[in-house]
C-alpha cells in the first residue's frame, strides 16, 4: 500500500465528505466504509459516530457491520500486507506451513502487524487462483506455486 | 495481402501472477520493433489452464504456448510471428506421453471439454464489447427484446431444463416464473457473484474473460421477470473481475444496451454494482440481500422468499453468474440444443474448478453426467508423482468427499447428492493417498466455523463443537465415543440450521465418516495417521 498506514490525525472533514458523497442514506453504509478504508487504510474508530450521524443510524449498527465483515479493519495495517490463501487447493498443497513460516519469519501471528508498521500478515478464504496453489498475495500481486524455499527468499529479500 | 494473425496473451488473474502482464507489454514492443504490420497483439481473459501460465495463443492457427516468460518473447516474435516457425519448446507437453502438442484443439485438457458457459473465455478481449458482439454477443438480447414476450423467454428457459449453477440446482425457468407472477411496482434481479467457496474460481474466470455474457443474461432475466434494476453482488477478493465488470457495464451503457428504451424496445434496465466485504455466508440469498442493504450479512428464515420480499422489501430474483451466462447461449442456440447436452435430469454443462493433487489443474467444462474418471484422468491428466487417487471433494465446504472407488460416478446434481456430496459451485479438489481425510474434514469445519454468522444456535455451536472434536482427533487425543458424538452433532446441525451454510456444513464430516471411517478409527484407537499428515501422529521416516 502506498498510503501512510498510520497518519496520526484523522481528517474528520474528509470522512464527513465521503458520507455525503455516498448519498447519506443508511443503505450506503458498506460503500461508505469501503471508501473510508480505501483512503485511510482502515476505519478509524473515531469515524464511527460521524458515519452514524451522517447515515442516521446507531453507532452500534456501524460497529456491527464493521465487525461482521472480514475485510474491514479498525486498526492501521502495515505498509505491506502479506496474505496467505487458505483455500482448499492451497491447503492440500501445504498452505498452512507457509503461514507458519511467515509467522515465524516475521515474528507476528496471523492478523497482526509488525511493531515498525512494515508488515501485516493475514489470511483470505480463497482468491480463486487455485490452479497455482499454494498462493501468497503481497500487496496486490499474487505469488503462485509458493514453497518454503520461495518464502525463505522473500523473507530474506524483505518481502518486496 | 498477407495473412493477418493475432497473438493473444492471457491476462487472467492466474496468468498475471505468472507475469503475463510483462509478456504482453514486451510482445507489443517487439512486434512494433520488427515492424510486423500483419500481427495484432491483444489480450484475453482466463483460458482455464492457469497452471500453464502465462498462456499465449496465436490465432487463427490456434498455436498454444505455455509457461511463456518475458525472456521468451523475442523468440516467439522473431521465429514464429516473423519467420512462421512456431517455437516448439513452449508448446504444451502431454504429461503422459511427453509429446509436444502445438494446437489448442489437440490438447487433451480441452479436447474432451464442451464449452457452453466458457465459450468465449480465452477467445475474446473482455475489455472490448466489439469482440463480444462479433462472437454473437447481444444477439440473444436483441431477439428477446424485439421478438419475444417475457413469458416466451421463461418458457424457453424452462424448456431448456437450465438449473441454477450456484449449487442448489433449482430450475431457473420456474424461479423466473415466480418472479414474473409476483405483482409489485418494483422488482429486482441480482447476479450472485459472491463465489466464496474455497477451491472454486469459475465465476471469477467468467467475469474476467467474458463479463458481457453475465450482463446480457442479467438484462434478459430483468426483461423476463419485469425488473428494471439489476445488481451484481461481487466478491471484493476478485479485483480484476470487478474492474472488468465495471468496464463492460460502461461499454454496454454507451452502446444503448443499458439505460432507457434498450434497442428501441421500450424496456429500461440499469445495472448497479455492489462489492462484498469478505463474508462467505453472503452467498446465501437472504444474507446477500442484507449485505446489499449494507447490513450484517445474516440470513433470515424463509418464507417469505426473496421472490416475494427481497431487496428493499421488493420481489427479487437471484441467479448465479454461470446461470446467467448460459442464458444468452440458450436463447441464441435454442432450448432444444441446450437440452440435448447433459444427462436426463441435469441439462447442459457444468463448469468445474479442478485443483489439488492433479496434473492439469484448471477450469473444466463438461456435459452434466460426465464420469469422474473422465474428468480426473482424461482431462485432468491424473495424479502427479505416480500417487494414487484417494478421493474427490466436490462442492466446497458444503460438499463431501467421494472416494476413489466410485470412478464412474456421473457428475450431476442427483448423483452427487446421493453420494452425500453436492454439486455446489463446482469446486473439485482432488486428493491422493497423502491427504488425510480427517484433516480435510477439520479444515472445512475450521472454515465454516469461522464463517458461521452466529445467528442460529445449531450452526454457531455445532460447528465449534465438531471442530473441537476433529482437532482433538488429528492431534491424537481422540476419545472412544468421538465418532458417535460427531454423528449426533452433524445430524442436528444439518436438520436444525437456518440457512444453507449450516445445513450443508456437516457434509464434509458425514461423508468422510461414512467412506473413511477406518482413518478416523486409526487416529483415535491406534493414534496413527494413515496418510502420515497429522503432525503429532507422524511416523518417523
XYZ file of C-alpha atoms in Angstrom:
701
model
C 0.000 0.000 0.000
C 1.323 3.396 -0.910
C -0.601 5.393 1.629
C 0.881 6.121 5.015
C -0.602 3.414 7.155
C -0.894 5.386 10.341
C -1.494 9.052 9.909
C -1.811 10.448 13.396
C -4.528 12.987 12.758
C -7.631 11.718 11.051
C -9.198 14.205 8.730
C -12.771 14.056 10.015
C -13.881 16.582 7.438
C -12.931 14.146 4.689
C -14.897 11.412 6.424
C -17.958 13.647 6.506
C -17.466 14.339 2.823
C -17.297 10.644 1.980
C -20.504 10.018 3.921
C -22.262 12.743 1.942
C -20.758 11.630 -1.395
C -22.379 8.249 -0.948
C -25.803 9.782 -0.589
C -26.082 9.967 3.181
C -28.520 7.071 3.165
C -28.444 4.103 5.532
C -28.250 1.717 2.586
C -24.926 3.291 1.661
C -23.174 2.177 4.849
C -20.991 -0.526 3.299
C -19.886 1.631 0.340
C -19.062 4.432 2.828
C -16.954 2.112 4.956
C -15.256 0.672 1.868
C -14.383 4.136 0.651
C -13.033 5.259 4.005
C -10.912 2.148 4.225
C -9.594 2.691 0.711
C -8.456 6.176 1.586
C -7.303 5.738 5.164
C -6.235 2.105 5.070
C -8.568 1.278 7.961
C -11.698 2.549 9.677
C -10.614 4.928 12.421
C -12.840 4.175 15.457
C -13.488 7.896 15.876
C -15.116 7.877 12.438
C -17.883 5.562 13.591
C -20.104 8.168 15.239
C -19.598 10.552 12.311
C -20.781 7.842 9.925
C -23.714 7.027 12.196
C -24.876 10.632 12.352
C -24.438 11.099 8.603
C -26.450 7.999 7.745
C -28.993 8.429 10.570
C -28.313 5.076 12.169
C -26.947 3.953 15.547
C -23.186 3.775 16.065
C -23.745 0.187 17.176
C -25.106 -0.616 13.723
C -21.991 0.820 12.109
C -19.777 -1.083 14.523
C -21.836 -4.219 13.925
C -21.283 -4.100 10.205
C -17.575 -3.347 10.561
C -17.022 -6.259 12.890
C -19.116 -8.641 10.794
C -17.142 -8.453 7.566
C -13.644 -9.831 7.335
C -12.368 -7.035 5.136
C -12.907 -4.130 7.480
C -10.107 -3.140 9.814
C -10.261 -0.833 12.793
C -6.510 -0.688 13.229
C -3.898 0.629 10.816
C -2.202 -2.061 8.809
C 1.411 -2.400 7.776
C 2.815 -0.828 4.644
C 2.981 -4.261 3.106
C 0.142 -6.656 3.601
C 1.026 -10.299 3.139
C -1.984 -12.518 2.678
C -1.817 -16.277 2.744
C -4.633 -18.033 0.910
C -6.237 -20.789 2.919
C -8.463 -22.119 0.141
C -8.867 -25.871 -0.194
C -6.378 -26.282 -3.004
C -3.799 -24.182 -1.159
C -4.476 -26.159 1.985
C -3.911 -29.579 0.450
C -0.760 -28.297 -1.222
C 0.735 -27.044 2.008
C -0.536 -23.502 2.519
C -0.625 -23.961 6.267
C 3.111 -24.475 6.576
C 3.724 -21.336 4.509
C 1.673 -19.370 7.013
C 3.690 -20.865 9.844
C 6.938 -19.936 8.146
C 5.805 -16.386 7.640
C 4.623 -16.166 11.231
C 7.973 -17.325 12.476
C 9.910 -15.226 9.999
C 8.087 -12.016 10.757
C 7.599 -12.713 14.427
C 3.883 -11.980 14.271
C 0.753 -14.073 14.235
C -1.952 -14.088 11.606
C -3.948 -10.863 11.847
C -1.089 -8.910 13.419
C 1.172 -6.122 12.245
C 4.875 -5.769 12.976
C 5.804 -3.106 15.523
C 7.531 -0.982 12.872
C 4.267 -0.956 10.862
C 6.044 -2.527 7.917
C 4.195 -5.841 7.529
C 0.751 -7.166 8.256
C 0.091 -10.880 7.994
C -3.381 -12.008 7.027
C -5.259 -14.915 5.547
C -8.017 -14.991 2.981
C -10.673 -17.644 2.407
C -9.820 -18.077 -1.279
C -8.545 -15.834 -4.023
C -9.613 -18.163 -6.802
C -6.170 -18.857 -8.216
C -6.422 -22.471 -7.092
C -4.608 -23.817 -10.142
C -1.408 -22.194 -8.910
C -1.834 -23.248 -5.298
C -0.467 -22.538 -2.797
C -0.735 -18.784 -3.170
C 0.519 -15.830 -1.213
C -0.604 -12.299 -2.030
C 1.712 -9.407 -1.311
C 0.062 -6.052 -1.773
C -1.914 -6.577 -4.946
C 0.359 -9.130 -6.518
C -0.387 -12.829 -6.454
C 2.577 -15.164 -5.969
C 1.555 -18.621 -7.163
C 3.157 -22.045 -6.674
C 4.830 -20.956 -3.475
C 7.026 -23.251 -1.483
C 9.166 -22.991 1.589
C 12.232 -22.020 -0.429
C 10.462 -19.170 -2.172
C 9.112 -17.933 1.142
C 12.620 -18.022 2.556
C 13.853 -15.947 -0.372
C 11.064 -13.451 0.096
C 11.814 -13.184 3.777
C 15.485 -12.607 3.022
C 14.749 -10.001 0.406
C 12.492 -8.187 2.828
C 9.294 -9.212 1.083
C 9.398 -6.639 -1.668
C -2.391 -9.351 -48.870
C -0.555 -11.107 -46.102
C -2.488 -13.249 -43.690
C -3.335 -11.359 -40.566
C -2.790 -13.029 -37.284
C -3.461 -12.036 -33.735
C -1.383 -13.039 -30.788
C -3.402 -13.201 -27.613
C -1.754 -13.003 -24.215
C -3.860 -14.249 -21.313
C -4.461 -11.559 -18.730
C -6.465 -13.505 -16.197
C -5.544 -13.380 -12.522
C -3.761 -16.721 -12.812
C -1.562 -15.804 -15.760
C -0.941 -12.311 -14.421
C 0.616 -13.876 -11.368
C 2.891 -15.701 -13.811
C 3.927 -12.229 -15.031
C 1.915 -12.287 -18.250
C 1.408 -8.521 -17.943
C 5.081 -8.031 -18.781
C 4.850 -10.570 -21.592
C 2.019 -8.582 -23.132
C 3.905 -5.286 -22.977
C 7.084 -6.867 -24.279
C 5.274 -8.528 -27.178
C 3.742 -5.238 -28.239
C 7.162 -3.598 -28.172
C 8.807 -6.492 -30.018
C 6.167 -6.655 -32.746
C 6.491 -2.903 -33.249
C 10.278 -3.184 -33.347
C 10.181 -5.887 -36.007
C 7.626 -3.850 -37.948
C 5.201 -6.766 -38.196
C 2.237 -4.894 -39.606
C 0.188 -8.057 -40.139
C 0.264 -9.041 -36.470
C -2.065 -7.690 -33.816
C -1.188 -8.079 -30.176
C -4.194 -8.370 -27.925
C -5.178 -9.982 -24.660
C -7.870 -12.324 -23.412
C -9.263 -13.428 -20.108
C -8.742 -16.790 -18.500
C -8.303 -19.914 -20.631
C -8.894 -22.013 -17.563
C -5.481 -23.632 -17.745
C -3.872 -21.279 -15.250
C -1.268 -23.769 -14.160
C 0.429 -23.483 -17.538
C 0.531 -19.686 -17.420
C 1.454 -17.364 -18.975
C -0.575 -18.621 -21.841
C -0.111 -17.109 -25.280
C -2.255 -18.131 -28.253
C -1.689 -17.253 -31.883
C -4.890 -17.085 -33.899
C -6.261 -18.025 -36.377
C -3.863 -21.010 -36.422
C -4.561 -21.839 -32.794
C -0.975 -22.349 -31.679
C -0.929 -22.639 -27.908
C 2.110 -21.605 -25.889
C 2.511 -22.404 -22.226
C 4.739 -21.084 -19.455
C 5.687 -18.053 -21.535
C 8.076 -15.705 -19.779
C 9.318 -12.292 -20.801
C 12.602 -13.839 -21.952
C 10.709 -15.971 -24.476
C 9.113 -13.009 -26.227
C 11.899 -12.223 -28.744
C 11.949 -15.845 -29.871
C 8.163 -16.002 -30.320
C 8.146 -12.720 -32.203
C 11.209 -13.458 -34.320
C 10.787 -17.116 -35.072
C 7.027 -17.553 -35.123
C 5.462 -14.220 -35.981
C 8.163 -13.082 -38.388
C 9.509 -16.297 -39.913
C 6.478 -18.518 -39.460
C 8.339 -21.111 -37.401
C 6.467 -21.818 -34.154
C 8.592 -22.255 -31.037
C 8.260 -25.912 -30.153
C 9.844 -25.788 -26.730
C 6.983 -23.640 -25.462
C 4.244 -25.987 -26.659
C 2.132 -27.887 -24.227
C 3.745 -31.213 -23.430
C 1.423 -34.078 -22.754
C 2.321 -35.330 -19.272
C 1.577 -38.936 -20.225
C 3.482 -39.194 -23.491
C 5.838 -36.242 -23.170
C 4.920 -35.249 -26.703
C 4.635 -31.613 -27.709
C 1.152 -30.534 -28.748
C 1.062 -27.406 -30.847
C -2.622 -26.719 -31.330
C -5.141 -25.554 -28.802
C -7.729 -28.004 -30.102
C -5.443 -31.030 -29.803
C -4.677 -30.653 -26.136
C -6.412 -33.384 -24.150
C -7.365 -30.931 -21.475
C -9.508 -29.026 -23.975
C -10.379 -31.807 -26.407
C -12.742 -33.565 -24.041
C -14.419 -30.422 -22.808
C -17.664 -28.948 -24.067
C -17.637 -25.225 -23.596
C -21.005 -23.536 -23.372
C -20.607 -21.148 -20.474
C -16.895 -20.681 -21.112
C -17.453 -20.471 -24.873
C -15.845 -17.056 -25.248
C -13.363 -17.328 -22.410
C -9.856 -17.025 -23.752
C -11.021 -16.133 -27.245
C -12.142 -12.542 -26.919
C -10.780 -9.436 -25.322
C -13.018 -8.961 -22.270
C -12.500 -5.225 -22.275
C -13.791 -4.767 -25.833
C -17.521 -5.020 -26.355
C -16.976 -5.353 -30.111
C -15.216 -8.663 -29.604
C -18.196 -9.964 -27.672
C -20.620 -8.696 -30.299
C -18.513 -10.178 -33.117
C -18.717 -13.531 -31.332
C -22.508 -13.350 -31.452
C -22.960 -11.424 -28.238
C -26.105 -9.403 -27.563
C -27.822 -11.230 -30.428
C -29.940 -13.040 -27.859
C -30.837 -9.784 -26.152
C -31.901 -8.353 -29.475
C -34.082 -11.366 -30.148
C -35.607 -11.321 -26.674
C -36.420 -7.626 -26.635
C -37.730 -7.340 -30.163
C -39.294 -10.690 -30.911
C -40.226 -12.410 -27.668
C -42.753 -11.733 -24.944
C -41.443 -12.179 -21.362
C -43.489 -15.344 -20.926
C -41.952 -16.790 -24.086
C -38.495 -16.193 -22.670
C -39.456 -18.010 -19.474
C -40.953 -20.880 -21.474
C -37.774 -21.174 -23.500
C -35.619 -21.311 -20.376
C -37.978 -23.850 -18.815
C -37.805 -25.984 -21.934
C -34.030 -25.899 -21.892
C -34.019 -27.503 -18.450
C -31.476 -24.984 -17.133
C -30.942 -25.301 -13.391
C -29.251 -22.892 -11.043
C -25.499 -23.218 -11.284
C -24.947 -21.785 -7.835
C -25.248 -25.159 -6.227
C -28.808 -25.999 -5.284
C -29.852 -26.654 -8.867
C -33.294 -25.060 -8.714
C -34.883 -24.839 -12.193
C -34.186 -21.342 -13.482
C -37.322 -21.080 -15.590
C -39.541 -21.787 -12.592
C -37.629 -19.293 -10.491
C -38.191 -16.636 -13.127
C -41.857 -17.542 -13.351
C -42.277 -16.985 -9.600
C -40.617 -13.639 -10.068
C -42.793 -12.729 -13.005
C -46.030 -13.763 -11.284
C -45.418 -11.668 -8.199
C -47.122 -8.334 -8.552
C -45.212 -5.308 -7.429
C -44.429 -1.772 -8.569
C -40.733 -2.566 -8.355
C -38.737 -5.757 -8.778
C -35.054 -6.584 -8.770
C -32.791 -9.134 -10.343
C -29.454 -9.901 -8.760
C -26.428 -11.674 -10.127
C -24.757 -13.574 -7.331
C -21.022 -13.349 -7.972
C -20.071 -13.912 -4.356
C -18.075 -17.004 -5.099
C -16.944 -17.715 -1.597
C -16.286 -21.433 -1.817
C -12.618 -22.044 -1.348
C -11.473 -24.070 -4.300
C -13.923 -22.604 -6.804
C -12.920 -19.941 -9.266
C -15.208 -20.256 -12.267
C -17.231 -17.138 -11.583
C -14.021 -15.175 -11.359
C -12.869 -16.587 -14.686
C -16.175 -15.948 -16.437
C -16.317 -12.356 -15.215
C -12.682 -11.754 -16.084
C -12.884 -13.338 -19.508
C -16.443 -12.756 -20.674
C -18.213 -10.207 -18.469
C -20.747 -9.276 -21.126
C -22.257 -12.761 -21.084
C -23.331 -12.290 -17.466
C -24.544 -8.762 -18.193
C -26.590 -9.914 -21.167
C -28.048 -12.730 -19.087
C -28.987 -10.308 -16.333
C -30.744 -7.936 -18.750
C -32.685 -10.855 -20.221
C -33.630 -12.010 -16.718
C -34.805 -8.488 -15.912
C -36.950 -8.407 -19.031
C -38.464 -11.836 -18.352
C -39.321 -11.027 -14.760
C -40.303 -7.420 -15.250
C -37.466 -5.827 -13.296
C -35.798 -2.609 -14.368
C -32.903 -2.762 -11.953
C -30.228 -5.361 -11.653
C -27.412 -5.789 -9.165
C -24.102 -7.531 -9.355
C -23.007 -8.656 -5.931
C -19.364 -9.496 -6.407
C -16.555 -10.510 -4.097
C -14.023 -7.799 -3.471
C -11.355 -10.516 -3.361
C -11.567 -10.558 -7.150
C -10.292 -7.083 -8.040
C -9.715 -7.846 -11.706
C -13.202 -9.263 -12.191
C -14.641 -6.166 -10.510
C -12.644 -3.905 -12.804
C -13.629 -5.730 -15.990
C -17.257 -5.789 -14.962
C -17.226 -2.024 -14.451
C -15.678 -1.543 -17.894
C -18.194 -3.884 -19.513
C -21.193 -2.193 -17.874
C -19.941 1.190 -19.012
C -19.486 -0.053 -22.581
C -22.928 -1.639 -22.636
C -24.381 1.643 -21.445
C -22.558 3.579 -24.169
C -23.994 1.251 -26.791
C -27.518 1.729 -25.503
C -27.705 -1.844 -24.214
C -28.370 -0.487 -20.749
C -30.436 2.511 -19.803
C -33.705 3.755 -21.219
C -35.532 2.177 -24.114
C -32.962 -0.514 -24.895
C -32.672 -1.203 -28.642
C -35.870 0.738 -29.178
C -37.911 -1.884 -27.370
C -39.308 0.399 -24.687
C -37.612 -1.698 -21.989
C -35.484 0.166 -19.427
C -32.773 -1.521 -17.414
C -29.963 -0.354 -15.163
C -27.185 -2.337 -13.502
C -25.681 -1.460 -10.123
C -22.511 -2.861 -8.649
C -22.124 -3.954 -5.042
C -18.822 -5.224 -3.787
C -18.828 -7.731 -0.990
C -16.689 -7.362 2.055
C -15.465 -10.831 2.741
C -18.203 -12.953 4.256
C -18.821 -16.433 2.902
C -22.383 -16.561 4.234
C -23.329 -13.697 1.878
C -23.603 -16.242 -0.925
C -26.857 -17.300 0.778
C -29.578 -15.272 -0.866
C -31.204 -13.638 2.147
C -27.782 -12.783 3.579
C -26.739 -11.399 0.214
C -29.779 -9.136 0.221
C -28.946 -7.946 3.726
C -25.426 -7.202 2.577
C -26.578 -5.188 -0.463
C -28.685 -3.219 2.002
C -25.488 -2.512 3.987
C -26.490 -4.656 6.934
C -24.705 -7.531 8.598
C -24.894 -10.389 6.131
C -27.067 -12.682 8.171
C -29.641 -14.998 6.652
C -33.252 -14.859 7.773
C -35.873 -17.593 7.823
C -37.795 -18.181 4.617
C -40.676 -17.691 3.727
C -41.094 -15.008 2.674
C -38.819 -15.992 -0.158
C -36.858 -13.265 -1.918
C -39.142 -13.816 -4.910
C -41.897 -12.361 -2.709
C -39.994 -9.977 -0.495
C -36.338 -9.463 -1.138
C -34.143 -6.479 -1.751
C -35.623 -3.351 -0.139
C -38.719 -5.440 0.565
C -39.429 -5.939 -3.135
C -39.621 -9.183 -5.115
C -36.093 -10.204 -6.034
C -34.761 -12.955 -8.243
C -31.199 -14.059 -7.646
C -29.165 -16.073 -10.128
C -25.593 -17.253 -10.210
C -23.070 -15.903 -12.737
C -22.898 -19.151 -14.688
C -26.675 -19.495 -14.826
C -26.948 -16.031 -16.305
C -24.022 -16.574 -18.666
C -25.822 -19.669 -20.016
C -28.978 -17.713 -20.798
C -27.808 -15.826 -23.923
C -26.451 -19.079 -25.349
C -29.758 -20.859 -24.765
C -31.769 -18.093 -26.407
C -29.318 -17.906 -29.262
C -28.965 -21.605 -29.986
C -32.412 -22.672 -28.822
C -33.688 -24.602 -25.834
C -33.560 -27.910 -27.669
C -29.876 -27.554 -28.376
C -29.174 -26.944 -24.685
C -31.500 -29.713 -23.538
C -29.641 -32.074 -25.860
C -26.491 -31.702 -23.743
C -26.125 -33.396 -20.400
C -27.991 -36.098 -18.540
C -31.672 -36.766 -18.122
C -32.369 -34.535 -15.156
C -29.361 -32.255 -15.318
C -29.212 -30.443 -18.619
C -26.382 -28.533 -20.154
C -22.846 -28.381 -18.949
C -21.153 -27.848 -15.652
C -18.018 -25.855 -15.010
C -15.660 -27.481 -12.545
C -12.608 -25.985 -10.932
C -10.202 -28.869 -10.931
C -7.426 -28.415 -8.404
C -5.447 -30.109 -5.685
C -3.355 -33.182 -6.425
C -3.892 -33.234 -10.153
C -1.624 -32.686 -13.147
C -3.792 -30.361 -15.194
C -5.441 -28.020 -12.754
C -7.822 -25.543 -14.211
C -11.326 -24.821 -15.313
C -13.105 -27.668 -16.976
C -16.491 -27.536 -18.611
C -18.138 -30.842 -19.405
C -21.670 -32.025 -20.135
C -23.596 -32.883 -16.991
C -23.279 -36.576 -16.287
C -19.657 -36.919 -17.382
C -17.924 -39.506 -15.238
C -15.424 -38.578 -12.556
C -12.734 -40.711 -14.161
C -13.065 -38.867 -17.483
C -12.656 -35.584 -15.667
C -9.753 -36.617 -13.497
C -7.778 -38.866 -15.791
C -8.628 -37.881 -19.366
C -8.931 -34.146 -18.864
C -7.053 -33.673 -15.631
C -4.200 -35.927 -16.675
C -4.297 -37.955 -13.458
C -2.431 -37.667 -10.208
C 1.143 -36.336 -10.133
C 4.202 -38.212 -8.874
C 2.657 -41.621 -9.569
C 0.452 -41.400 -6.486
C -2.964 -42.946 -6.219
C -6.280 -41.141 -6.214
C -7.947 -41.315 -2.834
C -10.974 -39.060 -3.039
C -12.518 -36.152 -4.828
C -14.028 -33.345 -2.845
C -16.873 -31.573 -4.604
C -18.986 -28.630 -3.603
C -16.504 -26.895 -1.311
C -17.219 -26.692 2.414
C -20.833 -27.649 1.776
C -19.952 -30.745 -0.155
C -18.463 -34.074 0.602
C -15.689 -36.390 -0.417
C -16.342 -39.069 -2.993
C -13.948 -41.982 -2.604
C -11.867 -43.283 -5.494
C -13.850 -46.493 -5.548
C -16.668 -44.729 -7.441
C -14.735 -43.704 -10.573
C -17.777 -43.971 -12.809
C -19.855 -41.536 -10.826
C -21.636 -39.272 -13.277
C -21.218 -35.675 -12.199
C -24.725 -34.276 -11.960
C -26.944 -32.856 -9.226
C -28.759 -36.074 -8.288
C -25.837 -38.478 -8.207
C -23.578 -36.255 -6.161
C -26.354 -35.667 -3.622
C -26.962 -39.401 -3.452
C -23.298 -39.948 -2.560
C -23.516 -37.450 0.291
C -21.865 -34.596 -1.539
C -23.313 -31.786 -3.591
C -22.674 -30.187 -6.935
C -22.281 -26.855 -5.209
C -20.481 -24.197 -7.095
C -18.369 -26.774 -8.898
C -15.154 -26.839 -6.927
C -13.435 -30.183 -7.373
C -10.390 -30.767 -5.250
C -8.514 -33.962 -5.928
C -6.872 -35.776 -3.044
C -4.278 -38.505 -3.170
C -3.020 -41.060 -0.676
C -1.017 -38.434 1.199
C -4.126 -36.436 2.073
C -5.568 -37.196 5.490
C -9.351 -37.273 5.327
C -9.837 -36.416 8.990
C -7.624 -33.401 8.478
C -9.664 -32.426 5.407
C -12.866 -32.567 7.449
C -11.180 -30.495 10.146
C -10.062 -27.978 7.555
C -13.566 -27.483 6.169
C -15.047 -27.230 9.626
C -12.496 -24.613 10.599
C -13.673 -22.677 7.570
C -17.406 -22.980 8.219
C -16.922 -22.363 11.915
C -15.127 -19.108 11.157
C -17.706 -18.117 8.561
C -20.806 -19.064 10.547
C -22.662 -15.814 11.095
C -23.671 -16.825 14.598
C -27.362 -16.173 14.251
C -28.730 -19.652 14.836
C -27.551 -21.886 17.633
C -27.077 -25.245 15.838
C -24.645 -23.762 13.365
C -22.850 -21.460 15.774
C -22.275 -24.042 18.475
C -22.397 -27.189 16.378
C -19.551 -26.157 14.097
C -17.487 -25.168 17.113
C -18.047 -28.495 18.848
C -17.368 -30.542 15.736
C -14.219 -28.566 15.065
C -13.008 -29.172 18.600
C -13.534 -32.893 18.303
C -11.885 -33.083 14.883
C -8.921 -31.036 16.055
C -8.586 -33.324 19.046
C -8.616 -36.400 16.788
C -5.957 -35.008 14.463
C -3.785 -34.308 17.479
C -4.018 -37.889 18.589
C -6.202 -37.099 21.563
C -9.410 -38.550 20.157
C -11.755 -40.345 22.532
C -13.544 -43.620 22.029
C -17.014 -42.121 21.576
C -15.945 -39.173 19.422
C -17.279 -40.709 16.212
C -20.720 -41.221 17.726
C -20.747 -37.694 19.086
C -19.708 -36.309 15.704
C -22.577 -38.134 14.038
C -25.041 -36.779 16.546
C -23.914 -33.163 16.274
C -23.640 -33.353 12.493
C -27.221 -34.574 12.155
C -28.537 -31.900 14.482
C -26.707 -29.129 12.684
C -27.862 -30.441 9.306
C -31.505 -30.614 10.317
C -31.861 -27.564 12.511
C -29.749 -24.829 10.947
C -31.383 -21.772 9.474
C -29.614 -21.483 6.146
C -27.682 -23.435 3.588
C -24.351 -22.824 5.258
C -25.392 -24.642 8.425
C -27.494 -27.255 6.693
C -24.625 -28.359 4.495
C -21.571 -27.749 6.663
C -21.691 -31.239 8.253
C -21.374 -32.830 4.785
C -17.564 -32.989 4.809
C -17.717 -34.707 8.202
C -20.538 -37.086 7.357
C -19.108 -38.127 4.011
C -15.609 -38.720 5.342
C -17.090 -40.623 8.269
C -19.050 -42.905 6.007
C -16.309 -43.536 3.437
C -13.156 -43.208 5.522
C -14.227 -44.346 8.945
C -11.116 -46.504 9.153
C -8.977 -43.363 9.074
C -10.899 -41.873 11.974
C -10.516 -45.116 13.891
C -6.802 -45.293 13.182
C -6.404 -41.784 14.588
C -8.482 -42.483 17.670
C -7.595 -46.050 18.564
C -4.122 -46.582 17.149
C -3.044 -42.924 17.397
C -1.850 -43.178 13.831
C -2.475 -41.061 10.776
C -2.619 -43.445 7.779
C -1.739 -40.623 5.365
C 1.067 -39.514 7.667
C -0.117 -35.919 7.547
C -1.241 -35.071 11.058
C 1.920 -33.770 12.650
C 1.585 -35.089 16.215
C 0.918 -38.558 14.796
C 3.606 -38.623 12.150
C 5.759 -41.676 11.797
C 9.424 -41.026 11.753
C 10.601 -41.530 8.208
